[in-house]
Coordinates of C-alpha atoms and ligand atoms in Angstrom, one line a residue:
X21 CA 24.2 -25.4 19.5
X22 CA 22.9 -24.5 15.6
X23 CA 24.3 -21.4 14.3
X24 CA 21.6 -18.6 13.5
X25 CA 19.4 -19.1 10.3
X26 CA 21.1 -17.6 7.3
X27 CA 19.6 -15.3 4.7
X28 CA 19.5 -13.3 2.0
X29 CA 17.4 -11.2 3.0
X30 CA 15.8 -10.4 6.3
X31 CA 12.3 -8.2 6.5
X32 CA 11.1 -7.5 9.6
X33 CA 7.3 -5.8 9.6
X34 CA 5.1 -8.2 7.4
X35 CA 2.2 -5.3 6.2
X36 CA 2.3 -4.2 2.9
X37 CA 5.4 -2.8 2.8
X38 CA 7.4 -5.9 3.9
X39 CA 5.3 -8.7 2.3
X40 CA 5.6 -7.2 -1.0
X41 CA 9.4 -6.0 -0.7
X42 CA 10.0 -9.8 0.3
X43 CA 7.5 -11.1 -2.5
X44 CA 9.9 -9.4 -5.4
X45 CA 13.6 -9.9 -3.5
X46 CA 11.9 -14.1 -3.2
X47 CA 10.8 -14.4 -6.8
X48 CA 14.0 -13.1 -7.7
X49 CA 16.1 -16.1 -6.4
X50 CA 16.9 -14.3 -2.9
X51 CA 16.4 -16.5 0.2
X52 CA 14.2 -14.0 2.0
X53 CA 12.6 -14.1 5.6
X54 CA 10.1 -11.5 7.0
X55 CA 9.7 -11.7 10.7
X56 CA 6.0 -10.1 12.1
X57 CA 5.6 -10.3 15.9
X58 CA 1.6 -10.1 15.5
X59 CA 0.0 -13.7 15.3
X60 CA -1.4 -12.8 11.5
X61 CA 0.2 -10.6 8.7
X62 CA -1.4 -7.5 7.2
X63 CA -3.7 -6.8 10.2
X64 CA -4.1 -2.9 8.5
X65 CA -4.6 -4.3 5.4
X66 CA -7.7 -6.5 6.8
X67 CA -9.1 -3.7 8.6
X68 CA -9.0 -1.1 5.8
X69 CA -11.5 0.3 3.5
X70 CA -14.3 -0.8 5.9
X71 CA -12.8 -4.4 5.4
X72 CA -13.1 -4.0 1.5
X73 CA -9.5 -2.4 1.7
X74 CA -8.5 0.9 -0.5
X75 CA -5.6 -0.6 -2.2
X76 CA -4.6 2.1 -3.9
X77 CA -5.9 5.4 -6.0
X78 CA -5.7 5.9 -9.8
X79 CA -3.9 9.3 -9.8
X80 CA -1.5 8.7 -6.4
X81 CA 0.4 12.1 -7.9
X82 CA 3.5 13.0 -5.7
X83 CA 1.7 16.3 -4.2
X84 CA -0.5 14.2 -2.7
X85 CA 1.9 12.8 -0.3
X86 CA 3.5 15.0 2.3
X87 CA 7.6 14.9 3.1
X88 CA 10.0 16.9 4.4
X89 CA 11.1 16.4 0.8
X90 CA 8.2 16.3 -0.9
X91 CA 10.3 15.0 -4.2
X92 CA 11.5 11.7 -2.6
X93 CA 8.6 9.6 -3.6
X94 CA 8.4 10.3 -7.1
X95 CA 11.1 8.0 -8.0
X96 CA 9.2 4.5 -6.4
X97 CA 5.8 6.0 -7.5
X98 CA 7.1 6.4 -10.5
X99 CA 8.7 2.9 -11.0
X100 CA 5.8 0.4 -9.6
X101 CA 2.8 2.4 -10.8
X102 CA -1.4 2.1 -9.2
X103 CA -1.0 0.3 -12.6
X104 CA 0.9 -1.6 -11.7
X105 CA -0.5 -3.1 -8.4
X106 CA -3.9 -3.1 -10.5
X107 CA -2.3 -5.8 -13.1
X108 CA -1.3 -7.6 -10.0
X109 CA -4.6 -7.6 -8.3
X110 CA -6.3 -8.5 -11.6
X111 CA -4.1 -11.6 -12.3
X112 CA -5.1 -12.8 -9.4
X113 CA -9.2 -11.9 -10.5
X114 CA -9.8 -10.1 -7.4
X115 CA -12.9 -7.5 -8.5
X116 CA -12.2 -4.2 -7.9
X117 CA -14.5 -1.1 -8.2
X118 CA -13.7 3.0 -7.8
X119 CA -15.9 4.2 -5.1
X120 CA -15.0 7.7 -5.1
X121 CA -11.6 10.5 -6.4
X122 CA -9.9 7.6 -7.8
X123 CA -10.7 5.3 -5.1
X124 CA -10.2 1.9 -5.6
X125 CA -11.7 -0.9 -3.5
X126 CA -12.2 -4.5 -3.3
X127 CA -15.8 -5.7 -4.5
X128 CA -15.5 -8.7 -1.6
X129 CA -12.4 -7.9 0.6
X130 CA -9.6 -7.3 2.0
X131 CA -8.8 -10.7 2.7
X132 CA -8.1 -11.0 -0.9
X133 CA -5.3 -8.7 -1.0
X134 CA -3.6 -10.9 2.2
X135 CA -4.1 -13.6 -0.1
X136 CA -2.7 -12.1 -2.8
X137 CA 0.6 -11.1 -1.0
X138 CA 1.3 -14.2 0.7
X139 CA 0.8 -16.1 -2.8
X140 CA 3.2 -14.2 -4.3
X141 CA 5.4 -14.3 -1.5
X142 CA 4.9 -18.6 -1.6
X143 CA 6.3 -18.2 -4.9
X144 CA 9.5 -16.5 -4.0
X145 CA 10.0 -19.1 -1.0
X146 CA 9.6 -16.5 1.4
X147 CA 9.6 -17.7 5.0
X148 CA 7.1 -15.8 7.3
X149 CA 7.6 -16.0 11.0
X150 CA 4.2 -14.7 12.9
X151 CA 4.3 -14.4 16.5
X152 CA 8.4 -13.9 16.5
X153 CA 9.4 -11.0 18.3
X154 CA 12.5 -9.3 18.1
X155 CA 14.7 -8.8 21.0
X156 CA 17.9 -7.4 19.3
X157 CA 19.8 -6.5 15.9
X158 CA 23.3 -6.1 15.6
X159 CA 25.7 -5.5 12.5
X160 CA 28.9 -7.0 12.4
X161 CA 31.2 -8.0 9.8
X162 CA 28.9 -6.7 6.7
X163 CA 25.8 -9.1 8.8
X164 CA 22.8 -8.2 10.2
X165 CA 22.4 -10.7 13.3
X166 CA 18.5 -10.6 14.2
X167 CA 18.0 -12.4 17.9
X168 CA 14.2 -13.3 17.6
X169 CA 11.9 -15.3 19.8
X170 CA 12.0 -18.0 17.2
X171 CA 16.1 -18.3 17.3
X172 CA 18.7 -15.7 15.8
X173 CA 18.8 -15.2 12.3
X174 CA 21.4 -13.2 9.9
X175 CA 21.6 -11.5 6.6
X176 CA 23.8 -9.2 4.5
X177 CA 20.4 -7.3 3.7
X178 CA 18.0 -6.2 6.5
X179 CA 14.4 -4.4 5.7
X180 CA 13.2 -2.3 8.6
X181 CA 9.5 -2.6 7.5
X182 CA 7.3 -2.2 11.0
X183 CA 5.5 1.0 9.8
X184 CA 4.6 3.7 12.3
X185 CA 3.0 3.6 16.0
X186 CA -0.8 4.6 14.7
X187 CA -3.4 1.9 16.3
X188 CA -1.0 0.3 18.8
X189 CA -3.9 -1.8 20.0
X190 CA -3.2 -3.7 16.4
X191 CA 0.6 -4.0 17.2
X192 CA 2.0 -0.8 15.8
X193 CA 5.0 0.4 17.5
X194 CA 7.4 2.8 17.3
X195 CA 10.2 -0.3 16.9
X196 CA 11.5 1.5 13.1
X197 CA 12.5 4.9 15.2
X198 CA 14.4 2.9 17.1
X199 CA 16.5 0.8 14.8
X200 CA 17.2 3.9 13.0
X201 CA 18.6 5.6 15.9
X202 CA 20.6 2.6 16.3
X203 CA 21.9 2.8 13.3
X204 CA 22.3 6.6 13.5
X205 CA 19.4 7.6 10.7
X206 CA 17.5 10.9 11.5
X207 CA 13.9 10.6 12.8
X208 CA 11.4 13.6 11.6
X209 CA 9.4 13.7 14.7
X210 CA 6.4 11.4 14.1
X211 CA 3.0 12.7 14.6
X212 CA -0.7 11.2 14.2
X213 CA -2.3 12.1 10.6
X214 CA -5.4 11.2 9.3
X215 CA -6.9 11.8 12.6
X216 CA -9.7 13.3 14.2
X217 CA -8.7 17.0 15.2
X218 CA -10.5 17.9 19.2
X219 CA -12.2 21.2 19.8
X220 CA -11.9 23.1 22.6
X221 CA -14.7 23.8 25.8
X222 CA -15.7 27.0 24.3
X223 CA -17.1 25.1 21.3
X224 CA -18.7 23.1 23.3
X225 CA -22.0 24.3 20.9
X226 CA -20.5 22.8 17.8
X227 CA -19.4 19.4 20.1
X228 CA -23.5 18.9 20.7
X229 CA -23.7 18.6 17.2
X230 CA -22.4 15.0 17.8
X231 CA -23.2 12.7 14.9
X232 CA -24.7 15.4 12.5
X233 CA -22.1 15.5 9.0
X234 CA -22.3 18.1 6.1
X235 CA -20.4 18.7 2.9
X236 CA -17.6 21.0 3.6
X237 CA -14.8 22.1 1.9
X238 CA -11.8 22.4 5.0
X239 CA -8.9 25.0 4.4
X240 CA -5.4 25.0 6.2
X241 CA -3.4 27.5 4.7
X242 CA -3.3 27.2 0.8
X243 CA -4.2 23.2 1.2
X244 CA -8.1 22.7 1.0
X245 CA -9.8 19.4 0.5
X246 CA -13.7 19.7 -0.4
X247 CA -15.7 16.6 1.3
X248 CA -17.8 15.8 4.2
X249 CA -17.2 17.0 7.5
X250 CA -18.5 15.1 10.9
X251 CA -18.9 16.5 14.2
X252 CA -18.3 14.0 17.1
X253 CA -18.5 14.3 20.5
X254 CA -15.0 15.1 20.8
X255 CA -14.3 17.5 17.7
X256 CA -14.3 16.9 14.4
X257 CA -14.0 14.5 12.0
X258 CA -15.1 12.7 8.4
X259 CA -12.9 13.0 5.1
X260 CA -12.4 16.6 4.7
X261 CA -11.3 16.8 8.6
X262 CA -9.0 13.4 8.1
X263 CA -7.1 14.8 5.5
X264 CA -6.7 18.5 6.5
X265 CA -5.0 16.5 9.9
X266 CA -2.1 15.9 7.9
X267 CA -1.2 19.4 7.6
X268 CA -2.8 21.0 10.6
X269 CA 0.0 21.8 13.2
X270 CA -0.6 22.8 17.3
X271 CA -1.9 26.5 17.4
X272 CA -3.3 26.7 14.2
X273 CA -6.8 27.2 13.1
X274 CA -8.6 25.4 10.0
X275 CA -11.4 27.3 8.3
X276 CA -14.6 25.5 6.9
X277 CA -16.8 26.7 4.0
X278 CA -20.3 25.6 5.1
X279 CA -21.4 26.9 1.8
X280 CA -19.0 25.4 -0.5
X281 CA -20.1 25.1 -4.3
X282 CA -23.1 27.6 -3.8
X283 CA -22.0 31.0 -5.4
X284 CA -21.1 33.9 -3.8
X285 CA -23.5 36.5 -3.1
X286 CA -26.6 33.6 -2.4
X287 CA -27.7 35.0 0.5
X288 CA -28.7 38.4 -0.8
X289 CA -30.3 36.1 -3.7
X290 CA -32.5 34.3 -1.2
X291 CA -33.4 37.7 0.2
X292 CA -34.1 39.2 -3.0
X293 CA -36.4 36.3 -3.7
X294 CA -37.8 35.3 -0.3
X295 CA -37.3 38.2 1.7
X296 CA -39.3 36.9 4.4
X297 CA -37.2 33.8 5.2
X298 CA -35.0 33.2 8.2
X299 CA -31.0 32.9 8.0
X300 CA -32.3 29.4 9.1
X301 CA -34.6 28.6 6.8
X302 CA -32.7 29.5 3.7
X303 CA -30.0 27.2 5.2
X304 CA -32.0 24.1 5.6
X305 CA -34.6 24.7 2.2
X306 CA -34.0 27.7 -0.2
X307 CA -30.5 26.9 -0.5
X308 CA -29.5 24.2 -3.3
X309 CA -27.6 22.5 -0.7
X310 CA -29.1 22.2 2.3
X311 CA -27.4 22.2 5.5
X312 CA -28.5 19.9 8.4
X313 CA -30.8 21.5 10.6
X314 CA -29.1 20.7 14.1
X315 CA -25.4 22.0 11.8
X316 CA -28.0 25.5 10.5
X317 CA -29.4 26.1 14.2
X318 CA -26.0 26.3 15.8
X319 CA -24.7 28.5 13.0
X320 CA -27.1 31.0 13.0
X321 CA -27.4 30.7 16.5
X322 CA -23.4 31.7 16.6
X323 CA -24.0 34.5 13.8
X324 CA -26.9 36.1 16.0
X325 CA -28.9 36.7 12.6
X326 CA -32.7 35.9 13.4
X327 CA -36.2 37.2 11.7
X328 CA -36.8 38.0 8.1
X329 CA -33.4 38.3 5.7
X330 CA -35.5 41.4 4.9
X331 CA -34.9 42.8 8.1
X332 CA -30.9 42.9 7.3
X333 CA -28.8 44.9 5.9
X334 CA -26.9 43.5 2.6
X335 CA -23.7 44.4 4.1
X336 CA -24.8 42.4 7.5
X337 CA -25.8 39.3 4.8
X338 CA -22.4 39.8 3.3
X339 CA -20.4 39.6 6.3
X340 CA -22.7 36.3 7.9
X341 CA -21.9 34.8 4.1
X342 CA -18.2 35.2 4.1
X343 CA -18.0 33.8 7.8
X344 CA -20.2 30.8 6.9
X345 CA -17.7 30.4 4.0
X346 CA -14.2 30.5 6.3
X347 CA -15.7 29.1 9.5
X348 CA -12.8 29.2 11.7
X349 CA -12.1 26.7 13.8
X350 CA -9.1 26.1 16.2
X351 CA -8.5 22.3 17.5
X352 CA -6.9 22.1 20.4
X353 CA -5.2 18.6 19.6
X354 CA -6.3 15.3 17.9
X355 CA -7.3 12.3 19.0
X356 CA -3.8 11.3 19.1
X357 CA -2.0 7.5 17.6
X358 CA -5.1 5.4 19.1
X359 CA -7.5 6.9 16.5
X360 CA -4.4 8.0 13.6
X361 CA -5.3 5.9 10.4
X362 CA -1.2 7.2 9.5
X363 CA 1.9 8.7 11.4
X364 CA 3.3 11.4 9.2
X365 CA 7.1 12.0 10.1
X366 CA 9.4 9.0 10.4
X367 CA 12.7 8.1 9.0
X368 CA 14.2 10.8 7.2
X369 CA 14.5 10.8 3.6
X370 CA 17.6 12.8 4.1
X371 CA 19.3 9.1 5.1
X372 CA 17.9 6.8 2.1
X373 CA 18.2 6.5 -1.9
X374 CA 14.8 7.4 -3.5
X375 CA 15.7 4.7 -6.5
X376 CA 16.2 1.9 -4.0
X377 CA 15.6 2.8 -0.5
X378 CA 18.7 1.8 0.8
X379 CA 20.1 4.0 3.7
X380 CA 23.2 6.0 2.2
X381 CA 25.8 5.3 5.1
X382 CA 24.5 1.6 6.2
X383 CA 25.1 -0.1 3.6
X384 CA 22.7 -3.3 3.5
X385 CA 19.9 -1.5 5.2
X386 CA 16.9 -0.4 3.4
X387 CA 13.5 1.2 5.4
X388 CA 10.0 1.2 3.2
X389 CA 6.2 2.0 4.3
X390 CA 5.2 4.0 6.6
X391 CA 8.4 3.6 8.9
X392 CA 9.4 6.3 5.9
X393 CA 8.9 10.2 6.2
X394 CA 6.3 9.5 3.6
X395 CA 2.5 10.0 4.2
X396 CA -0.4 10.2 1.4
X397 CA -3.6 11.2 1.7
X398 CA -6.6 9.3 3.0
X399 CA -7.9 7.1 -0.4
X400 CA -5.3 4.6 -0.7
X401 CA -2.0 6.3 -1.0
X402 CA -0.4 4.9 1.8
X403 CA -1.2 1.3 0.4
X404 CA 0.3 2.4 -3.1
X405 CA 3.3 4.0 -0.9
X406 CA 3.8 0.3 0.7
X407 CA 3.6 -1.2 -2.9
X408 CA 5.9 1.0 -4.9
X409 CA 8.7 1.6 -1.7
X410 CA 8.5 -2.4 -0.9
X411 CA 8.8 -3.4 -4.8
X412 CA 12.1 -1.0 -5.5
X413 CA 13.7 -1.7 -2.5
X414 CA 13.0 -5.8 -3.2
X415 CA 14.5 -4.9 -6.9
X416 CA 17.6 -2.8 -5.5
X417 CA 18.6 -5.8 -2.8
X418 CA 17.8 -8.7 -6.0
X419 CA 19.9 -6.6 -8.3
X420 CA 22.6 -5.7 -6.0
X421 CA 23.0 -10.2 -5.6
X422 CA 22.5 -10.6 -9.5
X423 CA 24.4 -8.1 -10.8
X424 CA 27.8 -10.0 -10.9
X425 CA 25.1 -12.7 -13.0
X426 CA 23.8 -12.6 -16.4
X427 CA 20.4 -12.6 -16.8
X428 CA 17.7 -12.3 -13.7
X429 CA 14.6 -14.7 -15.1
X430 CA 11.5 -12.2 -14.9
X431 CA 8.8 -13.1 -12.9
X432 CA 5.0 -11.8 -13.9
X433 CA 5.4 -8.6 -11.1
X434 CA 8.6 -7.7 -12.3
X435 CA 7.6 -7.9 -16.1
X436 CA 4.8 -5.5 -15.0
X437 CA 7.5 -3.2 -13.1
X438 CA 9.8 -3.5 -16.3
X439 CA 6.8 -2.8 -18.6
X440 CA 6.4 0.5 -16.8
X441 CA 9.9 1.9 -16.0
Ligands
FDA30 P1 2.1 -1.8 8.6 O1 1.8 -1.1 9.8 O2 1.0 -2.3 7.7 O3 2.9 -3.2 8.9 C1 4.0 -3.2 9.9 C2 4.1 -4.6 10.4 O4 5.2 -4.6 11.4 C3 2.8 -5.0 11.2 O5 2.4 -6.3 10.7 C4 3.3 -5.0 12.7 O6 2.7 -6.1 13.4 C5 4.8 -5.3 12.5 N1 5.6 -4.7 13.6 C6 5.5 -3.5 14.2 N2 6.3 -3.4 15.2 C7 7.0 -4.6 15.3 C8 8.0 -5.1 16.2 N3 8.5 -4.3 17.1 N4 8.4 -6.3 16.0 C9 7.9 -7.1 15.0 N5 7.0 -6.7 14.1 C10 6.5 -5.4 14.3 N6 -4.2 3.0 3.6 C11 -4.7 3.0 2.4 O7 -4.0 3.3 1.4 N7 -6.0 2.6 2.2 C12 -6.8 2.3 3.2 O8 -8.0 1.9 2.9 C13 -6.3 2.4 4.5 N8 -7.1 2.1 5.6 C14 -6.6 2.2 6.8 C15 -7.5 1.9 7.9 C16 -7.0 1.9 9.2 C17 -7.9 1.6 10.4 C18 -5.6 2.1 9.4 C19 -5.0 2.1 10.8 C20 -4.8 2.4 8.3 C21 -5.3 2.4 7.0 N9 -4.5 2.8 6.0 C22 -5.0 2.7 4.7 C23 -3.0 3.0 6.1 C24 -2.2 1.8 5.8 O9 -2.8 0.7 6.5 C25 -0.8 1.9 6.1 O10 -0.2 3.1 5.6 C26 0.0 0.7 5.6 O11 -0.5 -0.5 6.2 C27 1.5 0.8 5.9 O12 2.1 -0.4 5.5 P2 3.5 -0.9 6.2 O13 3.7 -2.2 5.7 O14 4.5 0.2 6.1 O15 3.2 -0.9 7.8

């Protein structure tokens, strides 16, 4: 019987994350296979941005990611840049446009940034196995022995790459929690981000607003984010709502700003100047921005403020104000991994190097992407997070075979990697 297939490297996941970690370690001379057990690689990618895929955002600044140790990604962000990943996307004259805060999308889609990966993974002589799941990995004698569907493979470098469980009607799984239990790595408990938050029956009157979406700006504790805000039939959802997910935690409440960018004190100016308007009128018309009507109606039918503003006192008009300006709300869950665009949590930081995301006591080992305790923001974060992680880590492994060598010939990505470090 034939002995396992030997590598160099072996990368199992083939998202962002892997396809690009295995792009740079393949381009650098390393024999490198990634092993996906979906049919096609980069489903997320295909599916992202509406199909025109975010691929990343100009100013990804590490704040903007959270992290039990909100200083770990700095190092990879800092070393493959949104620059970066832009020079790459240009070279291969894929149009790009900012849609909004830094946003950048494909003009055509996301297709083109599959493309893009598997090209540059064709010229490192990567081998991609689709369809090959993974039934075991052991480590033996400085080896990583992968059993796959497709035969059993080894490697003295193994990339745990299978991001986290969100969607696992695409084929996300929690498989990277497990491996790094094996292997004894630390887990921060995963949870959904980026996700619709639920509301309970007693807001059942903000639930019939189904559909209806305003601007908003959505506080959880000192963290605000100032964009639209949907109501669905379950809760709520839309940007602001998406991104406050990250941070929101069982038992707390967010508070919404229907009013947000209007200065304070407007209400008493729509009374002074059209004292006989309704609460609800000067909602829906005298206000600059004007709320939906359904949203207005169940607002003022909450702050029990009807008749002419006249009719109320300032001090009543003050109070409605500042609640229409901290709306509090209190989820009673999200809408769970089926609906997360991210899991926040995953393999501790504590266990890797933030300069080559190797895991301190398993030597050999590295974990990049989401499988990481690292999660941006929605507006293509996580994509840049998949880039820079899977580029250092594909660097590390190529310099830990070459350093022994003289020189490593640069390839085109790694010129662009060298030009910014
Ligand atoms: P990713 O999940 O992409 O890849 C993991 C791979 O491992 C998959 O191919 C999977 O099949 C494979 N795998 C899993 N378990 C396995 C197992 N047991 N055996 C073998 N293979 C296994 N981000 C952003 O920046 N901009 C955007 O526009 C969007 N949009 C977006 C839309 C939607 C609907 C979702 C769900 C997510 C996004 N994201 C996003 C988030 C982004 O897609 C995500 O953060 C990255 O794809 C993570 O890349 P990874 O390579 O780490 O994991």
């Amino acid at each position: 019987m034939a002995g396992p297939h030997t590598y160099d490297v072996i990368v199992l996941g083939a998202g962002g994350a892997g396809l690009m970690c295995a792009a740079v370690a393949g381009q650098a001379g390393l024999r490198v296979c990634v092993v996906d057990h979906a049919e096609k690689v980069g489903k997320k990618i295909l599916i992202s941005g509406g199909g025109r895929c975010n691929f990343t955002n100009l100013n990804p600044l590490p704040e903007r990611y959270l992290s039990a140790n909100p200083h770990f990604a700095k190092s990879a962000l800092g070393r493959y840049t949104a620059a970066d990943f832009i020079a790459l996307v240009e070279a291969y004259g894929i149009a790009w446009h900012e849609k909004t805060l830094g946003q950048l999308f494909c003009d055509q889609s996301a297709k083109q940034i599959v493309d893009l990966l598997l090209a540059e993974c064709a010229k490192g002589g990567v081998e991609v196995k689709t369809g090959c799941s993974i039934a075991d990995v052991a480590h033996r004698d400085g080896d990583f022995h992968v059993a796959t569907s497709q035969g059993p493979m080894m490697a003295p470098r193994l990339v745990i790459a299978t991001g986290g469980p969100s969607i696992p009607k695409m084929g996300a799984t929690g498989y990277a929690y497990d491996l790094a239990r094996q292997f004894g790595l630390k887990v921060v408990e995963p949870r959904p981000a980026l996700v619709p938050l639920t509301l309970r029956a007693d807001d059942a009157l903000f639930r019939e607003l189904s559909g209806v979406s305003a601007p908003t700006r959505v506080a959880h504790r000192k963290t605000q984010f100032e964009e639209a805000t949907l109501f669905t039939h379950k809760g709520l959802s839309g940007p602001a709502i998406l991104q406050i997910s990250s941070y929101w935690r069982h038992g707390d409440a967010i508070a919404i700003d229907f009013l947000t960018g209007l200065p304070q004190g407007s209400l008493l100016d729509v009374k002074r100047s059209a004292p006989q308007t309704s609460l609800l009128n000067a909602l829906t018309h005298h206000l600059p921005h004007h709320l939906p009507q359904r949203l207005a109606e169940a607002l003022v039918h909450r702050l029990g403020l009807s008749g002419p503003l006249q009719h109320h006192a300032d001090s009543r008009l003050q109070a409605a104000e500042a609640q229409l300006r901290a709306w509090s709300f209190s989820p009673s869950g999200t809408e769970g991994y089926a609906k997360a665009e991210v899991t926040a949590g995953g393999i501790s930081t504590a266990e890797l190097s933030s300069k080559t995301m190797e895991a301190k006591h398993v030597p050999g080992l590295y974990v990049i992407g989401e499988a990481v305790d690292v999660t941006g923001w929605l507006g293509g974060y996580n994509f840049q997070w998949a880039w820079s992680s899977g580029v250092v880590a594909g660097e590390a492994m190529a310099h830990s075979v070459h350093q022994a060598s003289t020189v490593v010939k640069a390839t085109p990505m790694q010129r662009n990697v060298q030009a910014n470090s």
